[in-house]
Tab-separated table of C-alpha atoms in Angstrom:
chain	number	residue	atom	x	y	z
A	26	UNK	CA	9.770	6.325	9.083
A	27	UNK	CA	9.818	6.122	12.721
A	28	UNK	CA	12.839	8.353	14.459
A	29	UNK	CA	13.201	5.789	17.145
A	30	UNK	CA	15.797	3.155	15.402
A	31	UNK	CA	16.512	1.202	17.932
A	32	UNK	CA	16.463	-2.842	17.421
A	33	UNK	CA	13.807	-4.059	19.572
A	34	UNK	CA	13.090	-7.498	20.692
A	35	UNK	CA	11.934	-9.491	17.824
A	36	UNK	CA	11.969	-13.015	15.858
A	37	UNK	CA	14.763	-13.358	13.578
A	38	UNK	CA	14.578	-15.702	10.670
A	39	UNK	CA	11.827	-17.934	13.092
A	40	UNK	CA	14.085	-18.617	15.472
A	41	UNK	CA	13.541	-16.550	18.750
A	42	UNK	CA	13.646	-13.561	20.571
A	43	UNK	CA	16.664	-11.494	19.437
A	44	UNK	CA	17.400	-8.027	20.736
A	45	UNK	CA	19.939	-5.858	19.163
A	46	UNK	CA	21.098	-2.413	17.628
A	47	UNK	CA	22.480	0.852	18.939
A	48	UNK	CA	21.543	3.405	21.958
A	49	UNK	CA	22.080	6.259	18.900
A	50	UNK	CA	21.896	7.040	15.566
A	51	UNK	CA	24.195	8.268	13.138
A	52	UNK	CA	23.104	10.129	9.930
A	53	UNK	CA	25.687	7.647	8.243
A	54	UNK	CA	23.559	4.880	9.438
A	55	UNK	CA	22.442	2.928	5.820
A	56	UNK	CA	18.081	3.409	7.579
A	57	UNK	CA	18.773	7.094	8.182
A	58	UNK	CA	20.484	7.400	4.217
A	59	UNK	CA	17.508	5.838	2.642
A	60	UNK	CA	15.091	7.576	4.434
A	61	UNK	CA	16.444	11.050	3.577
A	62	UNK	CA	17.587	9.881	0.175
A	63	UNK	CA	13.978	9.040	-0.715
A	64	UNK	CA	11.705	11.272	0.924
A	65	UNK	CA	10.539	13.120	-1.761
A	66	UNK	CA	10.471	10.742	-4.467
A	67	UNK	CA	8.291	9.178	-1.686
A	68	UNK	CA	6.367	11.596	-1.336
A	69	UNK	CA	5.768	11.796	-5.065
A	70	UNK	CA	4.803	8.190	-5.055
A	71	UNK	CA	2.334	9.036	-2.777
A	72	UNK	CA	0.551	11.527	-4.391
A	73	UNK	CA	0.039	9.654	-7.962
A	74	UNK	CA	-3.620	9.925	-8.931
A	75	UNK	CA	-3.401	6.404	-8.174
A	76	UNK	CA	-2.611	6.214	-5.036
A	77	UNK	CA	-4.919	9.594	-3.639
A	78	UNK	CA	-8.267	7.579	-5.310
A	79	UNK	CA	-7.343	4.586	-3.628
A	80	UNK	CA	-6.681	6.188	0.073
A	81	UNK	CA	-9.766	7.911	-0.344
A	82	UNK	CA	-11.168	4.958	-0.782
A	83	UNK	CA	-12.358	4.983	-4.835
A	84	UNK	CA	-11.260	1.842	-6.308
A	85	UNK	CA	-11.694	0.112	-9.575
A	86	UNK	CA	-11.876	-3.319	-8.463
A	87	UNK	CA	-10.240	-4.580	-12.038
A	88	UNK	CA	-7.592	-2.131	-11.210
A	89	UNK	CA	-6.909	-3.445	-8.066
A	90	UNK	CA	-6.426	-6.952	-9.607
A	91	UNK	CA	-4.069	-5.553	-11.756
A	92	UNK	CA	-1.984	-4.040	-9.288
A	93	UNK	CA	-2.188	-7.439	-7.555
A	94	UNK	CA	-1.113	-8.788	-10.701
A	95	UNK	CA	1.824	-7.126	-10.496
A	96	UNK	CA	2.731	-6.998	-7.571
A	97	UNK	CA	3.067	-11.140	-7.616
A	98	UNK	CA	5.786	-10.980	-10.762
A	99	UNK	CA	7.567	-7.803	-8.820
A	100	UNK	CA	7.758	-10.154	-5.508
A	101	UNK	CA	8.349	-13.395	-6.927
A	102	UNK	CA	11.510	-11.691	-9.163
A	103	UNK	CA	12.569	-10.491	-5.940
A	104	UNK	CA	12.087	-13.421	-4.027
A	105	UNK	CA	14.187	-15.443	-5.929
A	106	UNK	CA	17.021	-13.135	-6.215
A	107	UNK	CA	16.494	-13.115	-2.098
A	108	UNK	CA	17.174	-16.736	-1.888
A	109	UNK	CA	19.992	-16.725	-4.977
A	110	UNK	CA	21.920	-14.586	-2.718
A	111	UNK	CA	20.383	-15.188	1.210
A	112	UNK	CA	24.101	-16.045	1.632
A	113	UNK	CA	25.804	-13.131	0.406
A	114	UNK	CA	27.500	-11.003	3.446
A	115	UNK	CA	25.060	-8.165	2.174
A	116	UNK	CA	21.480	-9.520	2.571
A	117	UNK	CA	21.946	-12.498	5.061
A	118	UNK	CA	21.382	-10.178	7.729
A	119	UNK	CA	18.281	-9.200	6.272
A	120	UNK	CA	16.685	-12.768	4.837
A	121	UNK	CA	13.224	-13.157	7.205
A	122	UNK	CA	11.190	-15.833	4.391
A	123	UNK	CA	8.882	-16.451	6.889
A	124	UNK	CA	8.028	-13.231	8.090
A	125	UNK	CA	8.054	-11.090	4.737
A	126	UNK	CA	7.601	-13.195	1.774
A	127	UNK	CA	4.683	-12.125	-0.175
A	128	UNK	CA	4.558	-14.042	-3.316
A	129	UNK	CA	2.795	-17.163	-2.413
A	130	UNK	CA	0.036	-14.347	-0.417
A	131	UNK	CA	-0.508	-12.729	-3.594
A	132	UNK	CA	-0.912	-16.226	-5.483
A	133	UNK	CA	-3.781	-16.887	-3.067
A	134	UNK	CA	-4.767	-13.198	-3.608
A	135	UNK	CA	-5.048	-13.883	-7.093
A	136	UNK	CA	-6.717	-17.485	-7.423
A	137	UNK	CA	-9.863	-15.700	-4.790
A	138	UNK	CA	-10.216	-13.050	-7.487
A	139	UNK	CA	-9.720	-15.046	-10.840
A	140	UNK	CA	-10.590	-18.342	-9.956
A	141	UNK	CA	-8.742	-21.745	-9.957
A	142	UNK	CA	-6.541	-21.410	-13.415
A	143	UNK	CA	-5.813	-17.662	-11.922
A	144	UNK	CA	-2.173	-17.932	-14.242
A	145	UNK	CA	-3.642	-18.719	-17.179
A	146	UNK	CA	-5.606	-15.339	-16.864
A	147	UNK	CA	-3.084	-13.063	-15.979
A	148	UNK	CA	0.313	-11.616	-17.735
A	149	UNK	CA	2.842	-9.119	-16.847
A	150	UNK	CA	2.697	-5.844	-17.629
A	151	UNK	CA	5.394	-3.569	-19.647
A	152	UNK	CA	5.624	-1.045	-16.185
A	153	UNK	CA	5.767	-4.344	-14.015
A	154	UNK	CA	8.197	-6.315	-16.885
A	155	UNK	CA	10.865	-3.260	-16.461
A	156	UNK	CA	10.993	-3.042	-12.066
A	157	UNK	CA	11.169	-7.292	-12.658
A	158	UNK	CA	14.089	-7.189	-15.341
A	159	UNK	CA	15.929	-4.427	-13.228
A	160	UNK	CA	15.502	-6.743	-9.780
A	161	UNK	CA	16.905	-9.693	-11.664
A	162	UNK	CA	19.507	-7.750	-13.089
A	163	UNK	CA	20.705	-6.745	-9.889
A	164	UNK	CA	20.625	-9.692	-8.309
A	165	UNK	CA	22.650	-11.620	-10.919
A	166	UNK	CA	25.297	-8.986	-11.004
A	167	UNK	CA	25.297	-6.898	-8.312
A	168	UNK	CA	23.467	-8.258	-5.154
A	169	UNK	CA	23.866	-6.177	-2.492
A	170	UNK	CA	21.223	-3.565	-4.199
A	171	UNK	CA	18.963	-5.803	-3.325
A	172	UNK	CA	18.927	-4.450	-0.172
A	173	UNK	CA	17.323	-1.354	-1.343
A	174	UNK	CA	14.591	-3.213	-3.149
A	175	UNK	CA	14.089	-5.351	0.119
A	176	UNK	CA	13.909	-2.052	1.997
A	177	UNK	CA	11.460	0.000	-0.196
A	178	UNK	CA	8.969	-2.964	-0.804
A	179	UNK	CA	9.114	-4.883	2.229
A	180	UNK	CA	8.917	-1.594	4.840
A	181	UNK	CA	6.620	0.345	2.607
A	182	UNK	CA	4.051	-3.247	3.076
A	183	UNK	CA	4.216	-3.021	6.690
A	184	UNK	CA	3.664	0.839	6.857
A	185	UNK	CA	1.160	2.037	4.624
A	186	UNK	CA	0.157	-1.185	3.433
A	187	UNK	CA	-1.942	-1.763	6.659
A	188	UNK	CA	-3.236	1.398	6.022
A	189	UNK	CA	-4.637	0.101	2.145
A	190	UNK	CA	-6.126	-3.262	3.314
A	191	UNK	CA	-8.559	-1.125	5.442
A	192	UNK	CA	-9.318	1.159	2.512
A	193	UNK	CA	-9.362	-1.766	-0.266
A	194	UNK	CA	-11.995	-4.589	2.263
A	195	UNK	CA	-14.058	-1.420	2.756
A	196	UNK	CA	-14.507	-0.354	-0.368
A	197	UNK	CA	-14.586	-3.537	-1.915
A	198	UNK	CA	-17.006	-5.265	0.185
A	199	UNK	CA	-14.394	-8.116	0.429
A	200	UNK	CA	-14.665	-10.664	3.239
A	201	UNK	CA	-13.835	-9.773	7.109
A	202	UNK	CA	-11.684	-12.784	6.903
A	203	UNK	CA	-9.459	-11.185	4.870
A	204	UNK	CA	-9.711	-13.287	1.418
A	205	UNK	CA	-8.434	-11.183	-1.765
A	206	UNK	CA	-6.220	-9.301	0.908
A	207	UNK	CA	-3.711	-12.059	2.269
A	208	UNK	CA	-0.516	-9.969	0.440
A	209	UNK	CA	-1.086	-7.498	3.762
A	210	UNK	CA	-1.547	-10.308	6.369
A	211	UNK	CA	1.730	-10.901	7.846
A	212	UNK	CA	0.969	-13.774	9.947
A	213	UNK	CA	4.967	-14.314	10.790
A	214	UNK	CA	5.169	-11.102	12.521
A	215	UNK	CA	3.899	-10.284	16.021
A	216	UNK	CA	4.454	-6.503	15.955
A	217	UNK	CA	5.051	-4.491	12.701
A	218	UNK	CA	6.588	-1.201	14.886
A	219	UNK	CA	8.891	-3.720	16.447
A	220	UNK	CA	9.807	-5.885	13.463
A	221	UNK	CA	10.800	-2.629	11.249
A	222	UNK	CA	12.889	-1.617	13.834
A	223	UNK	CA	15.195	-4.942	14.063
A	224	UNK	CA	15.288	-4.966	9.938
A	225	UNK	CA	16.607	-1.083	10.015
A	226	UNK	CA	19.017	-2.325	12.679
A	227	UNK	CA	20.027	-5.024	10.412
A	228	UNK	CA	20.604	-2.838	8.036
A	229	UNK	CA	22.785	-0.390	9.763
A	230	UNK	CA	25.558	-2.995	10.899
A	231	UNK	CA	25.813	-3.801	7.871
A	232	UNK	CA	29.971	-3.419	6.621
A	233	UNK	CA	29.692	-0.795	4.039
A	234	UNK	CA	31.246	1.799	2.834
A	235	UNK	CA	30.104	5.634	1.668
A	236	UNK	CA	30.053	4.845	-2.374
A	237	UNK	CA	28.098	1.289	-1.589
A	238	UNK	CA	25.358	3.491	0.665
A	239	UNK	CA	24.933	6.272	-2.041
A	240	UNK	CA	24.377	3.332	-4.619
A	241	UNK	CA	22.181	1.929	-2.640
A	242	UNK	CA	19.724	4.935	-1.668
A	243	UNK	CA	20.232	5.551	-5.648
A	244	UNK	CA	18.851	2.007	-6.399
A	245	UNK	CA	15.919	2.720	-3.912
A	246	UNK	CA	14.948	6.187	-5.804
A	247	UNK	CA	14.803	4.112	-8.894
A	248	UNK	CA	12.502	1.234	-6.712
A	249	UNK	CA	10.186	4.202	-6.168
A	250	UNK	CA	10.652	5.179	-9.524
A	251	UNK	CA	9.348	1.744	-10.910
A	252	UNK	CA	6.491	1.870	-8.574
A	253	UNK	CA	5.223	4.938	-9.934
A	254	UNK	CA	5.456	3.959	-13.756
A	255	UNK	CA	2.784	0.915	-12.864
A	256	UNK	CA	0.787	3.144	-10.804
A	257	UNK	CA	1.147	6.097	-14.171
A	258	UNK	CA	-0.019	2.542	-16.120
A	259	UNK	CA	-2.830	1.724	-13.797
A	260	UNK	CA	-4.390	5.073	-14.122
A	261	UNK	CA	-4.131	4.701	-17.955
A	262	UNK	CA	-5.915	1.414	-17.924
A	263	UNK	CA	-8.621	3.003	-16.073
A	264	UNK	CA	-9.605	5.525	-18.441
A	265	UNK	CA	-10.610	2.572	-20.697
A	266	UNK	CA	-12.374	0.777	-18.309
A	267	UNK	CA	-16.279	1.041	-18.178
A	268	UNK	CA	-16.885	0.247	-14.619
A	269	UNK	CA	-18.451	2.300	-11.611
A	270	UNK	CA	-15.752	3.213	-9.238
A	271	UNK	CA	-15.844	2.041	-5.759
A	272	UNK	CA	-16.236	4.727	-2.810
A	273	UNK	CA	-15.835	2.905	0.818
A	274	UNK	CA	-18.251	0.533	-0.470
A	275	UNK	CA	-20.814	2.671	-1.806
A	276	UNK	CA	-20.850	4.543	-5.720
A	277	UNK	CA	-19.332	8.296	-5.751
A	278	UNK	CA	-21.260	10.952	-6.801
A	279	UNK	CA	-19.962	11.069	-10.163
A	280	UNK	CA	-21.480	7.945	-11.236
A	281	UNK	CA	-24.811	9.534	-9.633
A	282	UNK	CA	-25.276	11.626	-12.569
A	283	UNK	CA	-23.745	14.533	-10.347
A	284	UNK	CA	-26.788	14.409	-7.897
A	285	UNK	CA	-25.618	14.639	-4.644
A	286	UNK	CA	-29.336	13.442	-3.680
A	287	UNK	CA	-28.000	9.897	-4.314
A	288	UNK	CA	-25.287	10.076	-2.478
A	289	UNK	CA	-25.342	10.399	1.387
A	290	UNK	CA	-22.255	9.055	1.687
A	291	UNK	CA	-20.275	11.752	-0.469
A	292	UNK	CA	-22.309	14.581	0.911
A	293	UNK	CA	-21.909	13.632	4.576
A	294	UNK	CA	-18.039	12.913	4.091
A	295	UNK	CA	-18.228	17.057	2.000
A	296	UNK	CA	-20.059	18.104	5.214
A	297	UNK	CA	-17.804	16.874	7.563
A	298	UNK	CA	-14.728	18.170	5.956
A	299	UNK	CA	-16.227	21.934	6.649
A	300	UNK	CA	-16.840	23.260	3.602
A	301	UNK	CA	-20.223	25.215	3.912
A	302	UNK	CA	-20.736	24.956	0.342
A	303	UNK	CA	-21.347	21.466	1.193
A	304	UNK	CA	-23.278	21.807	3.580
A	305	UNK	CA	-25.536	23.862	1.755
A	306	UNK	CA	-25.862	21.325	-1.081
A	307	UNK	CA	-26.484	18.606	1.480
A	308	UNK	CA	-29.410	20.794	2.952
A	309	UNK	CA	-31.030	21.732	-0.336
A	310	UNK	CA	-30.662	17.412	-1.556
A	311	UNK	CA	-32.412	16.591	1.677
A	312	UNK	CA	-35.444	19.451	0.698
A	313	UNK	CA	-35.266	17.991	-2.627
A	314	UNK	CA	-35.741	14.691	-1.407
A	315	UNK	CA	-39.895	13.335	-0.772
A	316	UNK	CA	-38.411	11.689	1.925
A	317	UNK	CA	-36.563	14.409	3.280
A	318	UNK	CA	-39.352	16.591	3.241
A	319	UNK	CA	-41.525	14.476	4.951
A	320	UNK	CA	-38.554	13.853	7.999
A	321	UNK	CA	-38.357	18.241	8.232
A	322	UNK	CA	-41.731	18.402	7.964
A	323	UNK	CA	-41.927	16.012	11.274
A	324	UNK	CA	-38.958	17.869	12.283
A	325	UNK	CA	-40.906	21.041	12.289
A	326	UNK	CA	-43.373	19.460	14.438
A	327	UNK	CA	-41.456	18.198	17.041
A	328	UNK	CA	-40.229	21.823	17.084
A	329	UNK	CA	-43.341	23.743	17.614
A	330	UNK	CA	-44.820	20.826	20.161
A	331	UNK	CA	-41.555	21.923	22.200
A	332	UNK	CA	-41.942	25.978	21.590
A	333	UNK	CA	-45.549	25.187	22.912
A	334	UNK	CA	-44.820	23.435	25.776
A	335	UNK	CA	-42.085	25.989	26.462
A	336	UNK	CA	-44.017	28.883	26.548
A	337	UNK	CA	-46.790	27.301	28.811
């Protein structure tokens, strides 16, 4: 979360500039009360074994359809409780369609990596039934939580989301035009930095009062909560998958057999972290290596021509 709340000029609901919010902030402010509220079980989120293989880049590319899979019934449960209740003094502030909408991205998502009859091929999951069931469930009886589920999904997309697609095309080999990756594309929104800050400012003129904004960073604990039971589910799917995993694009040593010989890319990335155990192992795979040989023995070489021509 960015400390600088202030609204900035933006495009609200597609039509025009608007500029608006407040010169300060108050730790009453609803942005400020979520953001505290859910640090840490933000930070836990963040450090499932899910989501550290996938920001360093080793991804299961089934897994990652599943977790696109899921994502689609999580939006599109939340997407219509947006637009049962995009009238309700509690979310009408904070109904952008055009901008954040992500179901029919992750339909498109979803027919480039199962083909044409994409929803004949897919179901939800038990971790992804529960976080749908609870977003309908608040939205039938007690809308203005959806605010919190707007807030943790929506903001967390156009934060560390960005930060994902990178990983995921990389690793992936997936097109530079972005198919298989459209869920991140935001095409309704200019500048992410400036669009976060209108939708916290939003947020915090909404009318509400002290037990409605403890419910509400309560019902974004529990969002995070949800997320991390289908990433917990992911991770056990994967242990019964039989597929290599994914590293940046290129096979992690593990699936080398444990030579690091294989695997440039793993020893170079072990190298330039600074460990010199590493380094060492990089050094004695290069030895091991005909090719490697051959390149120190020319490297030796090119060594004693210059110690020659030095000490003429």
């Amino acid at each position: 979360m960015s400390a600088d709340k202030m609204a900035t000029t933006a495009s609200a609901n597609g039509a025009g500039p608007v500029n608006e919010g407040k010169d300060t902030l108050s730790p009453e402010d609803l942005s400020e009360l979520l953001a505290a509220g859910t640090k840490e079980v933000h930070e836990k989120a963040e450090n499932t074994q899910f989501v550290k293989d996938f920001l360093k880049g080793r991804i299961r590319k089934e897994l990652f359809k599943l977790g696109a899979v899921a994502l689609y019934y999580t939006y599109t449960a939340m997407e219509e409780e947006i637009e049962r209740n995009k009238d309700h003094p509690h979310f009408a502030p904070l109904y952008f369609p055009t901008e954040l909408h992500r179901r029919e991205a992750l339909a498109r998502d979803l027919e480039y990596f199962y083909g044409p009859d994409w929803q004949s091929e897919v179901s939800c999951s038990p971790a992804a039934q529960r976080y749908v069931d609870r977003i309908h469930e608040v939205g039938q009886e007690d809308p203005v939580l959806l605010v919190s589920h707007a807030y943790t999904r929506y903001m967390g997309d156009l934060s560390g989301g960005q930060v994902l697609k990178k990983v995921a095309q990389r690793a992936m080999k997936l097109p530079s035009t972005g198919e298989g990756l459209e869920f991140y594309t935001f095409d309704g929104i200019h500048s992410a930095k400036e669009f976060k800050q209108l939708y916290r400012s939003r947020m915090n003129v909404l009318v509400l009062d002290g037990d409605t904004k403890k419910r509400l960073v309560a019902e974004a604990v529990k969002a995070f909560q949800f997320n991390m039971e289908v990433f917990d589910e992911l991770e056990e799917i994967g242990k019964t998958i039989q597929e290599d995993v994914l590293d940046a694009g290129m096979p992690v040593h593990g699936a080398m057999g444990g030579d690091i010989s294989k695997c440039p890319y793993y020893s170079a990335k072990m190298a330039a972290a600074g460990g010199s155990e590493y380094a060492c192992q990089l050094a004695m795979a290069v030895l091991r290596h005909p090719t490697g040989q051959v390149l120190c023995a020319a490297l030796a070489a090119v060594l004693a021509g210059f110690a020659a021509w030095y000490l003429m």
